[in-house]
PDB file of C-alpha atoms in Angstrom:
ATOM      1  CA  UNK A1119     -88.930  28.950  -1.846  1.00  0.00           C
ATOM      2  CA  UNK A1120     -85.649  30.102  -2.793  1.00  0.00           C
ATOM      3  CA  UNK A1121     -82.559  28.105  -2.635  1.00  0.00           C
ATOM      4  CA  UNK A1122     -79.909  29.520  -0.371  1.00  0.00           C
ATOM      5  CA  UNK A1123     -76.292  30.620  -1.770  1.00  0.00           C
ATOM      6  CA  UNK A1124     -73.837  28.763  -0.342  1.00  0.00           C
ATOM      7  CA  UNK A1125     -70.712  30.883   0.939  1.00  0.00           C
ATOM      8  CA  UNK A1126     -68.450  28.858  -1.646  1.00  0.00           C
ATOM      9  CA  UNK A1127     -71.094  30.154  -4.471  1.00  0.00           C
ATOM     10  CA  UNK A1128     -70.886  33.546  -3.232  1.00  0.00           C
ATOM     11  CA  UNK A1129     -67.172  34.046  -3.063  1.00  0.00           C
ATOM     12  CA  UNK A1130     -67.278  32.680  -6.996  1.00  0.00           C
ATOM     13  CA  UNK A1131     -70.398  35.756  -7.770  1.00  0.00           C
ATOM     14  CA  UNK A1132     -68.141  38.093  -6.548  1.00  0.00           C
ATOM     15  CA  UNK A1133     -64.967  37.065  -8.465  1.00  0.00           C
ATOM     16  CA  UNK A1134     -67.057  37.332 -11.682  1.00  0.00           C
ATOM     17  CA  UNK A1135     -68.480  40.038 -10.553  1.00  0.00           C
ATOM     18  CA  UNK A1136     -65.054  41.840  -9.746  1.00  0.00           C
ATOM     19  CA  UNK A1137     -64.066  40.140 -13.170  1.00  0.00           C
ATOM     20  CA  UNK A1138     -66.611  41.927 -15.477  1.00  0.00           C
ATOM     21  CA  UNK A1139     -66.204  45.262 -14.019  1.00  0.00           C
ATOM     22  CA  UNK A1140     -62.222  45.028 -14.304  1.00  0.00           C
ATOM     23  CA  UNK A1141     -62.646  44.096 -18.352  1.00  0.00           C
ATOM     24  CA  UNK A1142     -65.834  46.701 -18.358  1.00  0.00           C
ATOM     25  CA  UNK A1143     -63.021  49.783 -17.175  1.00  0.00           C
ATOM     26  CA  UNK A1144     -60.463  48.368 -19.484  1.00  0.00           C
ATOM     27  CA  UNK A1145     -62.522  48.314 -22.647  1.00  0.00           C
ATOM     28  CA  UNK A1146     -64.451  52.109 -21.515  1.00  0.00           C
ATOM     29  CA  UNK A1147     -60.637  53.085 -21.319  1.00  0.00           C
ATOM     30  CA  UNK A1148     -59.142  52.263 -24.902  1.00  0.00           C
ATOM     31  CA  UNK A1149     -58.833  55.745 -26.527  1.00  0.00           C
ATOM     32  CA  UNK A1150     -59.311  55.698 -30.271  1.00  0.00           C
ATOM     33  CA  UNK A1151     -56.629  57.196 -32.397  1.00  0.00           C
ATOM     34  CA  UNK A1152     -57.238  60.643 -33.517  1.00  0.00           C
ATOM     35  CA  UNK A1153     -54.823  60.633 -35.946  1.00  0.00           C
ATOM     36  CA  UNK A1154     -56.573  57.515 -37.791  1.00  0.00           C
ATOM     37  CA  UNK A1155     -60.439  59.056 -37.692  1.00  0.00           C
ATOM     38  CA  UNK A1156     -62.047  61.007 -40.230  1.00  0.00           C
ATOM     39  CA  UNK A1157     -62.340  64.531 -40.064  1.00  0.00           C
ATOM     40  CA  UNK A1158     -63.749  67.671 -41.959  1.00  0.00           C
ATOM     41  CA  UNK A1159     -62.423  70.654 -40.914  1.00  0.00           C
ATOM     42  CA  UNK A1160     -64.394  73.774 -40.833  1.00  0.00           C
ATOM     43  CA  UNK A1161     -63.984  76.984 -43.401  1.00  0.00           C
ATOM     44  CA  UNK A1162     -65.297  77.779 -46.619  1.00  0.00           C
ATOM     45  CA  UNK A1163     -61.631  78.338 -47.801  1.00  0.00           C
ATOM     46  CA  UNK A1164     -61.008  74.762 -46.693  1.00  0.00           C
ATOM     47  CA  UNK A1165     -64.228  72.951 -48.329  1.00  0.00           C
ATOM     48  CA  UNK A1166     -63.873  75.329 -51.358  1.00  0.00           C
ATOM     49  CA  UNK A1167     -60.513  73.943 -51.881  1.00  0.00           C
ATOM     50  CA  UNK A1168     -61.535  70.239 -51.473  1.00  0.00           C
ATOM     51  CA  UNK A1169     -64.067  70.992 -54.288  1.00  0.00           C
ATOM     52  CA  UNK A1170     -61.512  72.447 -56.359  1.00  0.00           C
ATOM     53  CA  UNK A1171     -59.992  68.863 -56.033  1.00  0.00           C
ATOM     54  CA  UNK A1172     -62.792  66.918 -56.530  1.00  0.00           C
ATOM     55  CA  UNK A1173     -63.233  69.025 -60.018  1.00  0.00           C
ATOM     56  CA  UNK A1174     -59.635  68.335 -61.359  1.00  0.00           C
ATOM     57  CA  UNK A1175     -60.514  64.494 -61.028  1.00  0.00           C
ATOM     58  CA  UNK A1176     -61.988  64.933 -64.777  1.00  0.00           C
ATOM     59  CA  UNK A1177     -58.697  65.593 -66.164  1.00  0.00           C
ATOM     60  CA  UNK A1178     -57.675  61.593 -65.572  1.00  0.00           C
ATOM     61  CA  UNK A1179     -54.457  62.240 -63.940  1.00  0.00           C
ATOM     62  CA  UNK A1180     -51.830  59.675 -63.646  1.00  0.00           C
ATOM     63  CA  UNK A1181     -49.755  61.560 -61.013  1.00  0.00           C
ATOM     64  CA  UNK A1182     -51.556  62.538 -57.609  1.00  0.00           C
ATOM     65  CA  UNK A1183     -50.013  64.184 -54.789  1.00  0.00           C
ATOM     66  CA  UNK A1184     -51.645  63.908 -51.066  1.00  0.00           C
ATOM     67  CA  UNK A1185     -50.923  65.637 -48.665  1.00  0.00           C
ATOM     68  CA  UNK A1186     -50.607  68.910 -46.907  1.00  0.00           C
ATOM     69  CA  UNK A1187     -49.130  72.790 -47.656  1.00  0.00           C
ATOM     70  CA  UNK A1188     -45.855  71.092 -48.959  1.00  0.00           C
ATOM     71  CA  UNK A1189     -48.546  70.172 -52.085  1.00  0.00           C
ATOM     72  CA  UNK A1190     -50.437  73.119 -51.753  1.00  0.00           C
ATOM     73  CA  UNK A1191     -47.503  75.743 -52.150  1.00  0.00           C
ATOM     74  CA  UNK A1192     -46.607  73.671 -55.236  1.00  0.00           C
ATOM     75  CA  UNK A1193     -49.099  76.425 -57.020  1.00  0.00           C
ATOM     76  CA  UNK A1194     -47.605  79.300 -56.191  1.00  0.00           C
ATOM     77  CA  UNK A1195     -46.529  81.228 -59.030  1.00  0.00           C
ATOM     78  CA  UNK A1196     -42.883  80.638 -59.000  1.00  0.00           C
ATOM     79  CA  UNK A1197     -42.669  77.007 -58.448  1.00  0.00           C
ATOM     80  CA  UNK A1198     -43.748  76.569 -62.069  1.00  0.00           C
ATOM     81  CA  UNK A1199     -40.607  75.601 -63.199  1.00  0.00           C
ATOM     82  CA  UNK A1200     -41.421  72.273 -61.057  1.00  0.00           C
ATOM     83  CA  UNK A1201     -44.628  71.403 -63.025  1.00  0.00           C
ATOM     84  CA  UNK A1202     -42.554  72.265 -66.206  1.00  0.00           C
ATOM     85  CA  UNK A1203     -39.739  70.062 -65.856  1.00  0.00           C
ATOM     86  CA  UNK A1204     -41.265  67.636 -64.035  1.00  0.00           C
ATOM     87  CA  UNK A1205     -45.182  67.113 -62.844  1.00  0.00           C
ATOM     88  CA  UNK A1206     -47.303  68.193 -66.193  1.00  0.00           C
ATOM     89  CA  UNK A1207     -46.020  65.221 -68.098  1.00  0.00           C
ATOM     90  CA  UNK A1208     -47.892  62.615 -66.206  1.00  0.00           C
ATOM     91  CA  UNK A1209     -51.201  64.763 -66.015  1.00  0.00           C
ATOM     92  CA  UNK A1210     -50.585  65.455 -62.283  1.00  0.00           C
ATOM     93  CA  UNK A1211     -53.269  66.489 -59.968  1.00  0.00           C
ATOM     94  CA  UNK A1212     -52.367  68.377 -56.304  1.00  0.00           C
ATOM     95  CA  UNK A1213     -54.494  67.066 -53.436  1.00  0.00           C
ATOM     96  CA  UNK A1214     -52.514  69.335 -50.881  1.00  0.00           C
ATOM     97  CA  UNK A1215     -54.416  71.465 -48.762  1.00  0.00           C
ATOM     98  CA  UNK A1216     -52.924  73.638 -46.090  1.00  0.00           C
ATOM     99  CA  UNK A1217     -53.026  72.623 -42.526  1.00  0.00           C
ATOM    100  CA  UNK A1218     -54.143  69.192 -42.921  1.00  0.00           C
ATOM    101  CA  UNK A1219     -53.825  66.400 -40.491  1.00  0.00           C
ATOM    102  CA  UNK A1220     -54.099  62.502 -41.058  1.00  0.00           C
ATOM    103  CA  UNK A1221     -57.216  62.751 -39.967  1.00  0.00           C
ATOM    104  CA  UNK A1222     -58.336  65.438 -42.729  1.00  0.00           C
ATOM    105  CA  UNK A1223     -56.819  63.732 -45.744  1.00  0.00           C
ATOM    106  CA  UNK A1224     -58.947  60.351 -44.229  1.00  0.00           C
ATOM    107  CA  UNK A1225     -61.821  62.825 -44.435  1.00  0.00           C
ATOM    108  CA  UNK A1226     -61.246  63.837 -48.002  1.00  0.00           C
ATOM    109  CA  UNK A1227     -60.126  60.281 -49.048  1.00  0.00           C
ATOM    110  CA  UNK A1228     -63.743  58.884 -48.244  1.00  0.00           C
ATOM    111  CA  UNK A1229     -65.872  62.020 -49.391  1.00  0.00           C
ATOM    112  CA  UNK A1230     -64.645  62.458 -53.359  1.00  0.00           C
ATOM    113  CA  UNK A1231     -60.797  62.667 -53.820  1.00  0.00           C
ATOM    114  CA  UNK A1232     -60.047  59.529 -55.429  1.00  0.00           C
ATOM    115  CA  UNK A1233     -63.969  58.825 -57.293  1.00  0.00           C
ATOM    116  CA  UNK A1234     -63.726  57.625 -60.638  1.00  0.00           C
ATOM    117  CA  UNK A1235     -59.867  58.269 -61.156  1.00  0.00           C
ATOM    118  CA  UNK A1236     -57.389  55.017 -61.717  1.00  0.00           C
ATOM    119  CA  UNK A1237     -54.127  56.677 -61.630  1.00  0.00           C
ATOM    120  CA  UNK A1238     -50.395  54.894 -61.700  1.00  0.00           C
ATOM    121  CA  UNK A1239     -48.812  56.648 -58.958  1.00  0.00           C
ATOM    122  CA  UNK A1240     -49.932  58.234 -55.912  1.00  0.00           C
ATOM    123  CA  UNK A1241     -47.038  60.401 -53.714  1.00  0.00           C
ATOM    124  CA  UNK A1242     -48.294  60.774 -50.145  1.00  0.00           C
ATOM    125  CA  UNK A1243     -46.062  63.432 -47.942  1.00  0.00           C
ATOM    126  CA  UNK A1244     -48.134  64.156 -44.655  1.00  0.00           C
ATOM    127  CA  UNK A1245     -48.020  64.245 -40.699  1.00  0.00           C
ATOM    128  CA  UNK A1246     -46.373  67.022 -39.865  1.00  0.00           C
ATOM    129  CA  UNK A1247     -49.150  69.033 -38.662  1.00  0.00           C
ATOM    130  CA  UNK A1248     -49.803  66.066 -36.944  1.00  0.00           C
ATOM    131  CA  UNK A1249     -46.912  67.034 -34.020  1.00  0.00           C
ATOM    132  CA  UNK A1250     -47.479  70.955 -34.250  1.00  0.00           C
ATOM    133  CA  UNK A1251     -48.282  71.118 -30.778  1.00  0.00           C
ATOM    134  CA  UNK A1252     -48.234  75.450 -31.602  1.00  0.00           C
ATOM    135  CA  UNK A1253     -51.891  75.270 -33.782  1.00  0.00           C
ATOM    136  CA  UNK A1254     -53.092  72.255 -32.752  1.00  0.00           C
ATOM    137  CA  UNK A1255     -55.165  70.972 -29.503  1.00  0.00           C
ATOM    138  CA  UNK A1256     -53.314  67.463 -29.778  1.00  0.00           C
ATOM    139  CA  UNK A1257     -49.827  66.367 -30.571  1.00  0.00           C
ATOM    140  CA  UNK A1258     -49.994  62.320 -32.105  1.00  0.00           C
ATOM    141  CA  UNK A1259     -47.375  60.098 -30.869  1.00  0.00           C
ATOM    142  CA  UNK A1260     -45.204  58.416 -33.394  1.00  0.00           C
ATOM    143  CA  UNK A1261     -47.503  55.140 -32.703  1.00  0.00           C
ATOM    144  CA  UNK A1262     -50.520  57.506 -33.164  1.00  0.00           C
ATOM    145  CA  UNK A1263     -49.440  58.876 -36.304  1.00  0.00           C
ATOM    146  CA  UNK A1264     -48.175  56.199 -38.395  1.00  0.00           C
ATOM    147  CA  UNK A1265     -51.418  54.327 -37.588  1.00  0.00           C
ATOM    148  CA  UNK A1266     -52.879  57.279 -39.408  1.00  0.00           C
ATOM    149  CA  UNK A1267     -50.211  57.216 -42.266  1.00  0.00           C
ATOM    150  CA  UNK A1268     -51.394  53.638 -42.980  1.00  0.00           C
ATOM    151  CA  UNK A1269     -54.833  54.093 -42.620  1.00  0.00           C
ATOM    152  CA  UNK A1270     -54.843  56.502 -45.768  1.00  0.00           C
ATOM    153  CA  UNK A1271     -52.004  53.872 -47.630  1.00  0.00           C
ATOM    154  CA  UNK A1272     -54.949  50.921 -46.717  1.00  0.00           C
ATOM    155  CA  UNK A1273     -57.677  53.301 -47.919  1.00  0.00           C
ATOM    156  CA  UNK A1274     -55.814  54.420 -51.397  1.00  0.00           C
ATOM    157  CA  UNK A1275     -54.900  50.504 -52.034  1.00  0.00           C
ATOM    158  CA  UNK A1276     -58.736  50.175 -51.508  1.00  0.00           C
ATOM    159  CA  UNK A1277     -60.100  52.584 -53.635  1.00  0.00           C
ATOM    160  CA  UNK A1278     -57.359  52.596 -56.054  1.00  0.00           C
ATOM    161  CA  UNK A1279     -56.406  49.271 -56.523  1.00  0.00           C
ATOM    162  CA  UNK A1280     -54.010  49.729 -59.201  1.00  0.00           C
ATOM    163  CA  UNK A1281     -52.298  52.535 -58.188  1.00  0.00           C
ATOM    164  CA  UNK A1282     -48.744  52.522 -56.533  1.00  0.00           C
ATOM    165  CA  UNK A1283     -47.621  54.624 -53.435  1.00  0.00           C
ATOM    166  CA  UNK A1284     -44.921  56.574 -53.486  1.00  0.00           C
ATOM    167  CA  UNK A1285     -44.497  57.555 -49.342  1.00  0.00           C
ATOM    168  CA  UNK A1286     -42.435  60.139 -48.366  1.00  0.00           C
ATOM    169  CA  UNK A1287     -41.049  60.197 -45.307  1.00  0.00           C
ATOM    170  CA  UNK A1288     -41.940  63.669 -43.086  1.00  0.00           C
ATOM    171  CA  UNK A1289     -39.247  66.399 -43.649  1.00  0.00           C
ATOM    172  CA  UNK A1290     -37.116  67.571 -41.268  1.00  0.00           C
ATOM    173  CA  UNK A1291     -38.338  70.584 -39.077  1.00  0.00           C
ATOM    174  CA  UNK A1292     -37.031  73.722 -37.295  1.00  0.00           C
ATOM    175  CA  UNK A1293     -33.243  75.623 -37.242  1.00  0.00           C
ATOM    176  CA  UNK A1294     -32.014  72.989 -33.536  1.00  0.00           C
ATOM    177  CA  UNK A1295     -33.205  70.082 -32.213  1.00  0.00           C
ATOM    178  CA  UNK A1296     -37.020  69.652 -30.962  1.00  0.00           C
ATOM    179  CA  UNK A1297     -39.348  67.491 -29.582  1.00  0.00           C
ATOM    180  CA  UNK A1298     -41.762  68.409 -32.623  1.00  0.00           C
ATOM    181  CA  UNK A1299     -38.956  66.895 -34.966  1.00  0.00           C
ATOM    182  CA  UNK A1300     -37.896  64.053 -32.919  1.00  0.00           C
ATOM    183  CA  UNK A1301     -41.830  62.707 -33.120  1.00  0.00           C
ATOM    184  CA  UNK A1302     -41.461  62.991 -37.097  1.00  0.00           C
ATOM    185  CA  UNK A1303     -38.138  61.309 -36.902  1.00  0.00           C
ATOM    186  CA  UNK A1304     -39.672  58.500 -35.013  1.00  0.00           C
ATOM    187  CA  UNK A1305     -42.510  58.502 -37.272  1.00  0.00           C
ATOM    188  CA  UNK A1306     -40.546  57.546 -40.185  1.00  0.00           C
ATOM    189  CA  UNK A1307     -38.905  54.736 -38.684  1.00  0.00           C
ATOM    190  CA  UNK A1308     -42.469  53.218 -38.257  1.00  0.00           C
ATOM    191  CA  UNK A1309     -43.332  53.764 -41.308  1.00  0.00           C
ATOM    192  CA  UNK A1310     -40.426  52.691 -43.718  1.00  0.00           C
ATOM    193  CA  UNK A1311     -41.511  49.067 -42.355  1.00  0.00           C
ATOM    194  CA  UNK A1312     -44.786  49.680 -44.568  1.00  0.00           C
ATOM    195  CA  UNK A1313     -43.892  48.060 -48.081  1.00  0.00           C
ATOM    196  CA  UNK A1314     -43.587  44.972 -45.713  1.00  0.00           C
ATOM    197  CA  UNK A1315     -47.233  45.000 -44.885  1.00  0.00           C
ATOM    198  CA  UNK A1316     -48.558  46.568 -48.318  1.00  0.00           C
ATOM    199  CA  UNK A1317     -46.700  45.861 -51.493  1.00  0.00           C
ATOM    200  CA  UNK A1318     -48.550  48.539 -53.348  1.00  0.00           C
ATOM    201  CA  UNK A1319     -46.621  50.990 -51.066  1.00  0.00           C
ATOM    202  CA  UNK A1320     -42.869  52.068 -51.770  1.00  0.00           C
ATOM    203  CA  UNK A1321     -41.156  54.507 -49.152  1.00  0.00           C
ATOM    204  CA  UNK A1322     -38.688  57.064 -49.580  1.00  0.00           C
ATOM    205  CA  UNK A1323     -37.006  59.284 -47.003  1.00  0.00           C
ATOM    206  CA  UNK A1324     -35.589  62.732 -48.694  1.00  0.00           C
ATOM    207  CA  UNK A1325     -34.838  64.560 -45.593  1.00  0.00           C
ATOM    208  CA  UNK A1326     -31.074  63.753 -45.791  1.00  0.00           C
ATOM    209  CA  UNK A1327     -31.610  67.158 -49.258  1.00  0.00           C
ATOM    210  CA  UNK A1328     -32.818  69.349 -46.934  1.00  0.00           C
ATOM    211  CA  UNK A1329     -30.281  69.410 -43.933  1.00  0.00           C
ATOM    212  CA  UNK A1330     -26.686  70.896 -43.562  1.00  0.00           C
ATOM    213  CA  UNK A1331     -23.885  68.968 -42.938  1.00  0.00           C
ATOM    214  CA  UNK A1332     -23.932  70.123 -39.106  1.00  0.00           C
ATOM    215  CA  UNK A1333     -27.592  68.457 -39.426  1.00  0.00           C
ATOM    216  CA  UNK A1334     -29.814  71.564 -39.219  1.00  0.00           C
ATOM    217  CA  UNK A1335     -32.180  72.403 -41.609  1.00  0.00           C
ATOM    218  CA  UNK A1336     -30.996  74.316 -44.712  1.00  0.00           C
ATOM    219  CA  UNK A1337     -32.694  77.749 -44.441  1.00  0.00           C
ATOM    220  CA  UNK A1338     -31.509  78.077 -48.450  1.00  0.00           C
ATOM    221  CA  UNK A1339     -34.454  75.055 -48.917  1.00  0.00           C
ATOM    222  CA  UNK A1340     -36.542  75.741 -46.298  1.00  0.00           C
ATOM    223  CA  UNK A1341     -36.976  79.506 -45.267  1.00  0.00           C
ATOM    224  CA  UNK A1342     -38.859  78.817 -42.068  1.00  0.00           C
ATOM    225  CA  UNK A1343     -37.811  75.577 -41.335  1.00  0.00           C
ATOM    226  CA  UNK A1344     -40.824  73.562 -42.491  1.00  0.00           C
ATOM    227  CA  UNK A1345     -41.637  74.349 -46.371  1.00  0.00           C
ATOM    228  CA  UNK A1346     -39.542  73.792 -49.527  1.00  0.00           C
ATOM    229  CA  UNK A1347     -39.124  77.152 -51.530  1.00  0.00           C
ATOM    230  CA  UNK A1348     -39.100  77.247 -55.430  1.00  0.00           C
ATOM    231  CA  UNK A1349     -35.840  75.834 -55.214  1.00  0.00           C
ATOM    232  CA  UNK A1350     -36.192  72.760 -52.431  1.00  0.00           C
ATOM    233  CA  UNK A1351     -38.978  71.730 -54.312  1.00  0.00           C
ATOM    234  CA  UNK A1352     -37.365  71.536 -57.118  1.00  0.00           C
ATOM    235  CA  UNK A1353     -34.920  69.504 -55.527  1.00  0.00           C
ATOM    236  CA  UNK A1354     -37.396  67.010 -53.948  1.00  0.00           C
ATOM    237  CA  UNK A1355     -38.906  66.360 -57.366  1.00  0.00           C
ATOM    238  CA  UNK A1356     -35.595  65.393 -58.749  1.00  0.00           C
ATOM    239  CA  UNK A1357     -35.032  63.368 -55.982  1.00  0.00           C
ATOM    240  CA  UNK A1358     -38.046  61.620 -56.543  1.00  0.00           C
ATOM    241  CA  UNK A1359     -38.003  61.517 -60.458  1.00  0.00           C
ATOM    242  CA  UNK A1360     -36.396  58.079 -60.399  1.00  0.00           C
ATOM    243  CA  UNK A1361     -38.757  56.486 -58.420  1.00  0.00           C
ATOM    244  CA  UNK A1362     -41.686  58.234 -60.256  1.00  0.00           C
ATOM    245  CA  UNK A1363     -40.576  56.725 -63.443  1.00  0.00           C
ATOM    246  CA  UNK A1364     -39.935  53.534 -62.109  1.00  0.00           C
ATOM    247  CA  UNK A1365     -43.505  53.207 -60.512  1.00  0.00           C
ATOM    248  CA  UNK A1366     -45.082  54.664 -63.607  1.00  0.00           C
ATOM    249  CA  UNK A1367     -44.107  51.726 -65.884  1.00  0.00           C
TER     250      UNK A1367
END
């Protein structure tokens, strides 16, 4: 026979009951960061280009740059002046790609980029895309995104254990104020505290070049508010040649 549940016992079943379910909701609840997971984007233009990468790896660079289209354009034909004067003496390679997220240089990071390289210096400049709510589905937070920003500091100190991080902070965007902007802004608050929790990384926050003194982005620089010309990126690389050398010894 069975025994019979006393009321006090039942009262107690229910508050563990109630108990479970409450920490059940809670736990289905906690979104993971998209800004911090790995993905491949689609396009053969986009997986051609992350091949071209993976190919350059040969040359044993000592100078890598991550990031997105602020890399990329580094190879158009009149920003050669840049790689002259400053870039093709430490055997650089560009890891830009256009249009990447976090989440796509996390991708790249753990399929190829960094295999059998062991260079001194690694610049990372990315996250913008991240808060370009005008081609993307999702806009990160600034909690969001420098979650991702460390992620892919954490994975380079893995894989490249001797290599030094040279982070930018994300350039200022747009000709007035916006909320795309004030995200990046807030972004690089969060992650200037980084050296603190990785002493392999070493931030640096350039936007101060690129703006007017009324505050708004220098159209001379930046032509449509977002990417360096020939001339801004020269600019940025002699902002950063210091710290380049510095890291390099």
């Amino acid at each position: 026979m069975l025994n019979k549940i006393k009321p006090g016992h039942t009262l107690l079943l229910l508050l563990i009951y109630l108990l479970a379910s409450c920490s059940s909701t809670k736990l289905g609840s906690q979104k993971e960061n998209p800004a911090a997971q790995s993905v491949q984007l689609e396009g053969e233009w986009w997986n051609k280009r992350h091949e071209t990468i993976k190919s350059r790896l040969k040359s044993d660079p000592e100078l890598i740059l991550v990031g997105n289209s602020i890399f990329h354009t580094l190879e158009k034909e009149d920003r050669k002046e840049v790689w002259t004067k400053y870039l093709d003496r430490y055997r650089t390679v560009n890891m830009g790609i256009s249009g990447d997220r976090t989440e796509n240089v996390i991708w790249r990071i753990e399929n190829g980029t960094l295999e059998g390289i062991n260079p001194k210096v690694a610049i990372v400049l990315i996250g913008t895309n991240n808060t370009d709510g005008n081609h993307y589905l999702n806009i990160s937070t600034p909690e969001e995104l420098g979650d991702g920003i460390y992620k892919i500091c954490s994975l380079l100190t893995q894989k490249l254990p001797n290599t030094e991080i040279l982070l930018m902070g994300i350039l200022p965007y747009g000709y007035k104020p916006n909320h795309r902007d004030n995200i990046n802004k807030a972004t690089n608050k969060l992650i200037s505290s980084f050296p603190k929790k990785n002493s392999k990384v070493h931030y640096i926050d350039i936007s101060s070049k690129y703006v007017d003194e009324s505050g708004k982005v220098n159209k001379e620089l930046m032509p449509d508010y977002l990417h360096p010309n020939a001339e801004g990126h020269l600019l940025m690389f002699k902002a950063l040649d210091a710290d380049i050398q510095k890291l390099m010894k």
